[in-house]
Amino acid sequence: MIRDSAAAVAPRGGDSKRVRALRFTDPGYDPAVLRQMGEMGWIGLRLPEAAGGAGLGMGEMCALAEELGAGLAPEPLIPAALSAALLGYADDQAALTPLLAGEALTLTAWQERADSLVTPGTPDAKRIFVPMAGGATQFLLPLREGTRMALHLLPAAGADLTIERTQDGGTYGTLRPDLSRATRIADDVGGVIGRVLDEAALATAAYLLGTMEAAFALTLQYLRTRQQFGRIIGTFQSLQHRAADLKIQLSLTRAGVEGAAAAFDAGATGDAARAVVSRAKARAAEASLRVTRECIQLHGGIGYTDEYDAGLYLRKAMVLANQYGSAALHRRRFLETAPEDEE
């Protein structure tokens, strides 16, 4: 049902006209579609019903993210869901309701250095790689206070924010916090912030899975119709072998993502949860870049033109492969956290 509902917003195979119209514009996504996502309960999918959410698991979240990836939806659902999870622990819930409804966009500015899943919470440090920051209504700031990680809310209006364009036509923001304008809303989220970042990393892996599956489907269609030398090029054995290799990458990625989601929903915590997330994200990051690049090559010259949709999938993979940790970071973390019999 969740997969079917996603088609109303992001039809599998993509609504390339909508995606292209939003590229390199401000804020880079459609606020009306984000509101629709809120109305459908997607932003609060993982929140308990008592907190205004749907109380569903990571299996459902990954299924939804996969469909959004297949449709190349630019709306920042995963970052919004991350913020919703943190706001669920806030003393003041005033910011949660409009976020869940999609009427406001609260983004968590947690990252202080490139390729990291660590949240130092340094009060005066700039926060980097905030996705779709130009559309934010407010920012969540985790701040280290001794042994605790407090949570502050900073209005986006008047914030010291620098916006940079990304390859897929979206944006990243660099935020320099002014704590005199921020409001403290939670005393300590240190025990949960690592968990919600892992959930965001796993959902991003599922989004990448959907992206590469849609790119592969587009490529198979091309191989089955394009003719050279009087033959359908999909009958050439060398191209069949390359397509088979990509299909294996897709299958391995799906196994990793679905296995990690099942482990989460079965109650995995600590190193066990971190290991399965890192295995899935490392696989998705590497496979998505390989599959989308190969799809460009299998299309030949037309694949390199911006007017052809194959490039949209590659650009999306280039942006998301390193979000919430690169393949290299997650391989290192898997070695640190996985049981010895899985190394």
PDB file of N, CA and C in Angstrom, residues 216-293:
ATOM      1  N   PHE A 216      18.325   1.219 -14.371  1.00  0.00           N
ATOM      2  CA  PHE A 216      18.533  -0.067 -15.030  1.00  0.00           C
ATOM      3  C   PHE A 216      17.342  -0.429 -15.917  1.00  0.00           C
ATOM      4  N   ALA A 217      16.129  -0.162 -15.431  1.00  0.00           N
ATOM      5  CA  ALA A 217      14.933  -0.440 -16.235  1.00  0.00           C
ATOM      6  C   ALA A 217      14.922   0.394 -17.510  1.00  0.00           C
ATOM      7  N   LEU A 218      15.314   1.650 -17.398  1.00  0.00           N
ATOM      8  CA  LEU A 218      15.391   2.520 -18.569  1.00  0.00           C
ATOM      9  C   LEU A 218      16.412   1.981 -19.569  1.00  0.00           C
ATOM     10  N   THR A 219      17.515   1.469 -19.045  1.00  0.00           N
ATOM     11  CA  THR A 219      18.574   0.944 -19.904  1.00  0.00           C
ATOM     12  C   THR A 219      18.148  -0.341 -20.608  1.00  0.00           C
ATOM     13  N   LEU A 220      17.468  -1.224 -19.877  1.00  0.00           N
ATOM     14  CA  LEU A 220      16.981  -2.460 -20.509  1.00  0.00           C
ATOM     15  C   LEU A 220      16.013  -2.147 -21.640  1.00  0.00           C
ATOM     16  N   GLN A 221      15.167  -1.160 -21.427  1.00  0.00           N
ATOM     17  CA  GLN A 221      14.229  -0.769 -22.481  1.00  0.00           C
ATOM     18  C   GLN A 221      14.985  -0.292 -23.719  1.00  0.00           C
ATOM     19  N   TYR A 222      16.050   0.464 -23.482  1.00  0.00           N
ATOM     20  CA  TYR A 222      16.863   0.952 -24.603  1.00  0.00           C
ATOM     21  C   TYR A 222      17.549  -0.210 -25.327  1.00  0.00           C
ATOM     22  N   LEU A 223      18.108  -1.158 -24.557  1.00  0.00           N
ATOM     23  CA  LEU A 223      18.795  -2.294 -25.166  1.00  0.00           C
ATOM     24  C   LEU A 223      17.846  -3.163 -25.986  1.00  0.00           C
ATOM     25  N   ARG A 224      16.583  -3.171 -25.620  1.00  0.00           N
ATOM     26  CA  ARG A 224      15.605  -4.010 -26.313  1.00  0.00           C
ATOM     27  C   ARG A 224      15.026  -3.346 -27.557  1.00  0.00           C
ATOM     28  N   THR A 225      15.292  -2.058 -27.733  1.00  0.00           N
ATOM     29  CA  THR A 225      14.701  -1.349 -28.878  1.00  0.00           C
ATOM     30  C   THR A 225      15.734  -0.748 -29.830  1.00  0.00           C
ATOM     31  N   ARG A 226      16.894  -0.404 -29.336  1.00  0.00           N
ATOM     32  CA  ARG A 226      17.908   0.246 -30.161  1.00  0.00           C
ATOM     33  C   ARG A 226      18.534  -0.762 -31.129  1.00  0.00           C
ATOM     34  N   GLN A 227      18.665  -0.379 -32.394  1.00  0.00           N
ATOM     35  CA  GLN A 227      19.251  -1.260 -33.409  1.00  0.00           C
ATOM     36  C   GLN A 227      20.560  -0.687 -33.939  1.00  0.00           C
ATOM     37  N   GLN A 228      21.499  -1.586 -34.162  1.00  0.00           N
ATOM     38  CA  GLN A 228      22.753  -1.264 -34.846  1.00  0.00           C
ATOM     39  C   GLN A 228      23.117  -2.442 -35.748  1.00  0.00           C
ATOM     40  N   PHE A 229      23.586  -2.127 -36.924  1.00  0.00           N
ATOM     41  CA  PHE A 229      23.988  -3.165 -37.880  1.00  0.00           C
ATOM     42  C   PHE A 229      22.840  -4.136 -38.146  1.00  0.00           C
ATOM     43  N   GLY A 230      21.604  -3.607 -38.092  1.00  0.00           N
ATOM     44  CA  GLY A 230      20.443  -4.423 -38.390  1.00  0.00           C
ATOM     45  C   GLY A 230      20.011  -5.353 -37.286  1.00  0.00           C
ATOM     46  N   ARG A 231      20.559  -5.173 -36.077  1.00  0.00           N
ATOM     47  CA  ARG A 231      20.203  -6.053 -34.957  1.00  0.00           C
ATOM     48  C   ARG A 231      19.862  -5.217 -33.728  1.00  0.00           C
ATOM     49  N   ILE A 232      18.985  -5.761 -32.888  1.00  0.00           N
ATOM     50  CA  ILE A 232      18.708  -5.152 -31.588  1.00  0.00           C
ATOM     51  C   ILE A 232      19.979  -5.288 -30.739  1.00  0.00           C
ATOM     52  N   ILE A 233      20.463  -4.200 -30.171  1.00  0.00           N
ATOM     53  CA  ILE A 233      21.759  -4.266 -29.474  1.00  0.00           C
ATOM     54  C   ILE A 233      21.691  -5.135 -28.219  1.00  0.00           C
ATOM     55  N   GLY A 234      20.489  -5.348 -27.688  1.00  0.00           N
ATOM     56  CA  GLY A 234      20.361  -6.227 -26.532  1.00  0.00           C
ATOM     57  C   GLY A 234      20.658  -7.673 -26.844  1.00  0.00           C
ATOM     58  N   THR A 235      20.785  -8.019 -28.123  1.00  0.00           N
ATOM     59  CA  THR A 235      21.146  -9.390 -28.487  1.00  0.00           C
ATOM     60  C   THR A 235      22.654  -9.598 -28.524  1.00  0.00           C
ATOM     61  N   PHE A 236      23.431  -8.513 -28.378  1.00  0.00           N
ATOM     62  CA  PHE A 236      24.893  -8.642 -28.367  1.00  0.00           C
ATOM     63  C   PHE A 236      25.322  -9.237 -27.023  1.00  0.00           C
ATOM     64  N   GLN A 237      26.099 -10.289 -27.072  1.00  0.00           N
ATOM     65  CA  GLN A 237      26.435 -11.018 -25.850  1.00  0.00           C
ATOM     66  C   GLN A 237      27.233 -10.162 -24.865  1.00  0.00           C
ATOM     67  N   SER A 238      28.109  -9.324 -25.364  1.00  0.00           N
ATOM     68  CA  SER A 238      28.917  -8.501 -24.458  1.00  0.00           C
ATOM     69  C   SER A 238      28.038  -7.545 -23.647  1.00  0.00           C
ATOM     70  N   LEU A 239      26.992  -7.006 -24.278  1.00  0.00           N
ATOM     71  CA  LEU A 239      26.086  -6.117 -23.559  1.00  0.00           C
ATOM     72  C   LEU A 239      25.201  -6.893 -22.595  1.00  0.00           C
ATOM     73  N   GLN A 240      24.845  -8.109 -22.962  1.00  0.00           N
ATOM     74  CA  GLN A 240      24.073  -8.957 -22.061  1.00  0.00           C
ATOM     75  C   GLN A 240      24.867  -9.254 -20.782  1.00  0.00           C
ATOM     76  N   HIS A 241      26.174  -9.522 -20.949  1.00  0.00           N
ATOM     77  CA  HIS A 241      27.013  -9.806 -19.777  1.00  0.00           C
ATOM     78  C   HIS A 241      27.097  -8.589 -18.865  1.00  0.00           C
ATOM     79  N   ARG A 242      27.233  -7.402 -19.448  1.00  0.00           N
ATOM     80  CA  ARG A 242      27.309  -6.192 -18.629  1.00  0.00           C
ATOM     81  C   ARG A 242      25.987  -5.945 -17.900  1.00  0.00           C
ATOM     82  N   ALA A 243      24.881  -6.192 -18.583  1.00  0.00           N
ATOM     83  CA  ALA A 243      23.575  -6.020 -17.937  1.00  0.00           C
ATOM     84  C   ALA A 243      23.389  -7.031 -16.801  1.00  0.00           C
ATOM     85  N   ALA A 244      23.870  -8.250 -17.010  1.00  0.00           N
ATOM     86  CA  ALA A 244      23.758  -9.273 -15.959  1.00  0.00           C
ATOM     87  C   ALA A 244      24.567  -8.876 -14.728  1.00  0.00           C
ATOM     88  N   ASP A 245      25.736  -8.294 -14.939  1.00  0.00           N
ATOM     89  CA  ASP A 245      26.554  -7.830 -13.813  1.00  0.00           C
ATOM     90  C   ASP A 245      25.824  -6.749 -13.012  1.00  0.00           C
ATOM     91  N   LEU A 246      25.140  -5.855 -13.716  1.00  0.00           N
ATOM     92  CA  LEU A 246      24.406  -4.798 -13.029  1.00  0.00           C
ATOM     93  C   LEU A 246      23.217  -5.371 -12.253  1.00  0.00           C
ATOM     94  N   LYS A 247      22.572  -6.379 -12.823  1.00  0.00           N
ATOM     95  CA  LYS A 247      21.458  -7.025 -12.132  1.00  0.00           C
ATOM     96  C   LYS A 247      21.935  -7.658 -10.818  1.00  0.00           C
ATOM     97  N   ILE A 248      23.131  -8.224 -10.823  1.00  0.00           N
ATOM     98  CA  ILE A 248      23.697  -8.793  -9.593  1.00  0.00           C
ATOM     99  C   ILE A 248      23.908  -7.700  -8.552  1.00  0.00           C
ATOM    100  N   GLN A 249      24.409  -6.538  -8.985  1.00  0.00           N
ATOM    101  CA  GLN A 249      24.597  -5.421  -8.061  1.00  0.00           C
ATOM    102  C   GLN A 249      23.274  -4.989  -7.435  1.00  0.00           C
ATOM    103  N   LEU A 250      22.237  -4.950  -8.240  1.00  0.00           N
ATOM    104  CA  LEU A 250      20.924  -4.585  -7.729  1.00  0.00           C
ATOM    105  C   LEU A 250      20.428  -5.604  -6.700  1.00  0.00           C
ATOM    106  N   SER A 251      20.604  -6.869  -6.990  1.00  0.00           N
ATOM    107  CA  SER A 251      20.129  -7.919  -6.083  1.00  0.00           C
ATOM    108  C   SER A 251      20.874  -7.891  -4.756  1.00  0.00           C
ATOM    109  N   LEU A 252      22.184  -7.690  -4.811  1.00  0.00           N
ATOM    110  CA  LEU A 252      22.975  -7.620  -3.577  1.00  0.00           C
ATOM    111  C   LEU A 252      22.587  -6.405  -2.747  1.00  0.00           C
ATOM    112  N   THR A 253      22.342  -5.286  -3.420  1.00  0.00           N
ATOM    113  CA  THR A 253      21.940  -4.077  -2.694  1.00  0.00           C
ATOM    114  C   THR A 253      20.586  -4.274  -2.035  1.00  0.00           C
ATOM    115  N   ARG A 254      19.644  -4.864  -2.763  1.00  0.00           N
ATOM    116  CA  ARG A 254      18.322  -5.108  -2.188  1.00  0.00           C
ATOM    117  C   ARG A 254      18.426  -6.030  -0.965  1.00  0.00           C
ATOM    118  N   ALA A 255      19.236  -7.053  -1.061  1.00  0.00           N
ATOM    119  CA  ALA A 255      19.397  -7.962   0.075  1.00  0.00           C
ATOM    120  C   ALA A 255      19.947  -7.217   1.287  1.00  0.00           C
ATOM    121  N   GLY A 256      20.908  -6.323   1.061  1.00  0.00           N
ATOM    122  CA  GLY A 256      21.490  -5.567   2.170  1.00  0.00           C
ATOM    123  C   GLY A 256      20.495  -4.618   2.806  1.00  0.00           C
ATOM    124  N   VAL A 257      19.754  -3.887   1.985  1.00  0.00           N
ATOM    125  CA  VAL A 257      18.793  -2.911   2.509  1.00  0.00           C
ATOM    126  C   VAL A 257      17.654  -3.617   3.241  1.00  0.00           C
ATOM    127  N   GLU A 258      17.076  -4.632   2.624  1.00  0.00           N
ATOM    128  CA  GLU A 258      15.944  -5.315   3.252  1.00  0.00           C
ATOM    129  C   GLU A 258      16.383  -6.076   4.495  1.00  0.00           C
ATOM    130  N   GLY A 259      17.602  -6.625   4.469  1.00  0.00           N
ATOM    131  CA  GLY A 259      18.103  -7.318   5.650  1.00  0.00           C
ATOM    132  C   GLY A 259      18.326  -6.364   6.810  1.00  0.00           C
ATOM    133  N   ALA A 260      18.856  -5.178   6.528  1.00  0.00           N
ATOM    134  CA  ALA A 260      19.076  -4.189   7.578  1.00  0.00           C
ATOM    135  C   ALA A 260      17.758  -3.701   8.156  1.00  0.00           C
ATOM    136  N   ALA A 261      16.770  -3.442   7.286  1.00  0.00           N
ATOM    137  CA  ALA A 261      15.464  -2.988   7.760  1.00  0.00           C
ATOM    138  C   ALA A 261      14.812  -4.057   8.639  1.00  0.00           C
ATOM    139  N   ALA A 262      14.926  -5.313   8.244  1.00  0.00           N
ATOM    140  CA  ALA A 262      14.352  -6.403   9.039  1.00  0.00           C
ATOM    141  C   ALA A 262      15.038  -6.506  10.397  1.00  0.00           C
ATOM    142  N   ALA A 263      16.365  -6.307  10.417  1.00  0.00           N
ATOM    143  CA  ALA A 263      17.095  -6.350  11.686  1.00  0.00           C
ATOM    144  C   ALA A 263      16.643  -5.224  12.612  1.00  0.00           C
ATOM    145  N   PHE A 264      16.468  -4.029  12.056  1.00  0.00           N
ATOM    146  CA  PHE A 264      15.980  -2.901  12.856  1.00  0.00           C
ATOM    147  C   PHE A 264      14.621  -3.228  13.454  1.00  0.00           C
ATOM    148  N   ASP A 265      13.729  -3.723  12.609  1.00  0.00           N
ATOM    149  CA  ASP A 265      12.365  -3.982  13.073  1.00  0.00           C
ATOM    150  C   ASP A 265      12.293  -5.166  14.031  1.00  0.00           C
ATOM    151  N   ALA A 266      13.326  -6.007  14.020  1.00  0.00           N
ATOM    152  CA  ALA A 266      13.383  -7.122  14.972  1.00  0.00           C
ATOM    153  C   ALA A 266      14.002  -6.704  16.300  1.00  0.00           C
ATOM    154  N   GLY A 267      14.451  -5.428  16.380  1.00  0.00           N
ATOM    155  CA  GLY A 267      14.958  -4.911  17.648  1.00  0.00           C
ATOM    156  C   GLY A 267      16.461  -4.800  17.755  1.00  0.00           C
ATOM    157  N   ALA A 268      17.178  -4.877  16.648  1.00  0.00           N
ATOM    158  CA  ALA A 268      18.640  -4.759  16.699  1.00  0.00           C
ATOM    159  C   ALA A 268      19.035  -3.388  17.236  1.00  0.00           C
ATOM    160  N   THR A 269      20.037  -3.369  18.104  1.00  0.00           N
ATOM    161  CA  THR A 269      20.533  -2.117  18.676  1.00  0.00           C
ATOM    162  C   THR A 269      22.056  -2.153  18.708  1.00  0.00           C
ATOM    163  N   GLY A 270      22.655  -1.041  19.087  1.00  0.00           N
ATOM    164  CA  GLY A 270      24.099  -0.988  19.303  1.00  0.00           C
ATOM    165  C   GLY A 270      24.896  -1.354  18.073  1.00  0.00           C
ATOM    166  N   ASP A 271      25.977  -2.090  18.281  1.00  0.00           N
ATOM    167  CA  ASP A 271      26.869  -2.474  17.187  1.00  0.00           C
ATOM    168  C   ASP A 271      26.165  -3.321  16.137  1.00  0.00           C
ATOM    169  N   ALA A 272      25.233  -4.155  16.552  1.00  0.00           N
ATOM    170  CA  ALA A 272      24.521  -5.008  15.586  1.00  0.00           C
ATOM    171  C   ALA A 272      23.746  -4.159  14.597  1.00  0.00           C
ATOM    172  N   ALA A 273      23.072  -3.113  15.073  1.00  0.00           N
ATOM    173  CA  ALA A 273      22.324  -2.230  14.179  1.00  0.00           C
ATOM    174  C   ALA A 273      23.261  -1.420  13.298  1.00  0.00           C
ATOM    175  N   ARG A 274      24.339  -0.907  13.887  1.00  0.00           N
ATOM    176  CA  ARG A 274      25.290  -0.103  13.106  1.00  0.00           C
ATOM    177  C   ARG A 274      25.936  -0.934  12.000  1.00  0.00           C
ATOM    178  N   ALA A 275      26.211  -2.195  12.295  1.00  0.00           N
ATOM    179  CA  ALA A 275      26.865  -3.055  11.302  1.00  0.00           C
ATOM    180  C   ALA A 275      25.964  -3.294  10.091  1.00  0.00           C
ATOM    181  N   VAL A 276      24.690  -3.601  10.323  1.00  0.00           N
ATOM    182  CA  VAL A 276      23.816  -3.890   9.184  1.00  0.00           C
ATOM    183  C   VAL A 276      23.544  -2.625   8.370  1.00  0.00           C
ATOM    184  N   VAL A 277      23.455  -1.479   9.040  1.00  0.00           N
ATOM    185  CA  VAL A 277      23.264  -0.228   8.315  1.00  0.00           C
ATOM    186  C   VAL A 277      24.481   0.066   7.452  1.00  0.00           C
ATOM    187  N   SER A 278      25.667  -0.095   8.013  1.00  0.00           N
ATOM    188  CA  SER A 278      26.883   0.192   7.257  1.00  0.00           C
ATOM    189  C   SER A 278      27.055  -0.759   6.083  1.00  0.00           C
ATOM    190  N   ARG A 279      26.693  -2.019   6.267  1.00  0.00           N
ATOM    191  CA  ARG A 279      26.772  -2.964   5.156  1.00  0.00           C
ATOM    192  C   ARG A 279      25.848  -2.537   4.017  1.00  0.00           C
ATOM    193  N   ALA A 280      24.635  -2.118   4.367  1.00  0.00           N
ATOM    194  CA  ALA A 280      23.669  -1.711   3.345  1.00  0.00           C
ATOM    195  C   ALA A 280      24.076  -0.408   2.673  1.00  0.00           C
ATOM    196  N   LYS A 281      24.514   0.570   3.453  1.00  0.00           N
ATOM    197  CA  LYS A 281      24.838   1.874   2.880  1.00  0.00           C
ATOM    198  C   LYS A 281      26.107   1.797   2.030  1.00  0.00           C
ATOM    199  N   ALA A 282      27.116   1.046   2.474  1.00  0.00           N
ATOM    200  CA  ALA A 282      28.330   0.896   1.673  1.00  0.00           C
ATOM    201  C   ALA A 282      28.010   0.239   0.336  1.00  0.00           C
ATOM    202  N   ARG A 283      27.200  -0.798   0.374  1.00  0.00           N
ATOM    203  CA  ARG A 283      26.819  -1.481  -0.860  1.00  0.00           C
ATOM    204  C   ARG A 283      26.019  -0.557  -1.770  1.00  0.00           C
ATOM    205  N   ALA A 284      25.039   0.166  -1.212  1.00  0.00           N
ATOM    206  CA  ALA A 284      24.191   1.033  -2.029  1.00  0.00           C
ATOM    207  C   ALA A 284      24.994   2.180  -2.635  1.00  0.00           C
ATOM    208  N   ALA A 285      25.906   2.760  -1.864  1.00  0.00           N
ATOM    209  CA  ALA A 285      26.691   3.884  -2.369  1.00  0.00           C
ATOM    210  C   ALA A 285      27.559   3.464  -3.556  1.00  0.00           C
ATOM    211  N   GLU A 286      28.247   2.352  -3.425  1.00  0.00           N
ATOM    212  CA  GLU A 286      29.120   1.894  -4.505  1.00  0.00           C
ATOM    213  C   GLU A 286      28.309   1.386  -5.694  1.00  0.00           C
ATOM    214  N   ALA A 287      27.283   0.590  -5.415  1.00  0.00           N
ATOM    215  CA  ALA A 287      26.507  -0.002  -6.505  1.00  0.00           C
ATOM    216  C   ALA A 287      25.749   1.063  -7.296  1.00  0.00           C
ATOM    217  N   SER A 288      25.213   2.075  -6.613  1.00  0.00           N
ATOM    218  CA  SER A 288      24.442   3.094  -7.324  1.00  0.00           C
ATOM    219  C   SER A 288      25.316   3.865  -8.304  1.00  0.00           C
ATOM    220  N   LEU A 289      26.530   4.170  -7.902  1.00  0.00           N
ATOM    221  CA  LEU A 289      27.435   4.870  -8.820  1.00  0.00           C
ATOM    222  C   LEU A 289      27.838   3.962  -9.977  1.00  0.00           C
ATOM    223  N   ARG A 290      28.116   2.705  -9.675  1.00  0.00           N
ATOM    224  CA  ARG A 290      28.511   1.788 -10.747  1.00  0.00           C
ATOM    225  C   ARG A 290      27.366   1.563 -11.726  1.00  0.00           C
ATOM    226  N   VAL A 291      26.165   1.292 -11.198  1.00  0.00           N
ATOM    227  CA  VAL A 291      25.033   0.986 -12.070  1.00  0.00           C
ATOM    228  C   VAL A 291      24.672   2.190 -12.932  1.00  0.00           C
ATOM    229  N   THR A 292      24.571   3.365 -12.333  1.00  0.00           N
ATOM    230  CA  THR A 292      24.151   4.536 -13.116  1.00  0.00           C
ATOM    231  C   THR A 292      25.214   4.935 -14.136  1.00  0.00           C
ATOM    232  N   ARG A 293      26.480   4.780 -13.797  1.00  0.00           N
ATOM    233  CA  ARG A 293      27.536   5.083 -14.778  1.00  0.00           C
ATOM    234  C   ARG A 293      27.513   4.087 -15.931  1.00  0.00           C
TER     235      ARG A 293
END
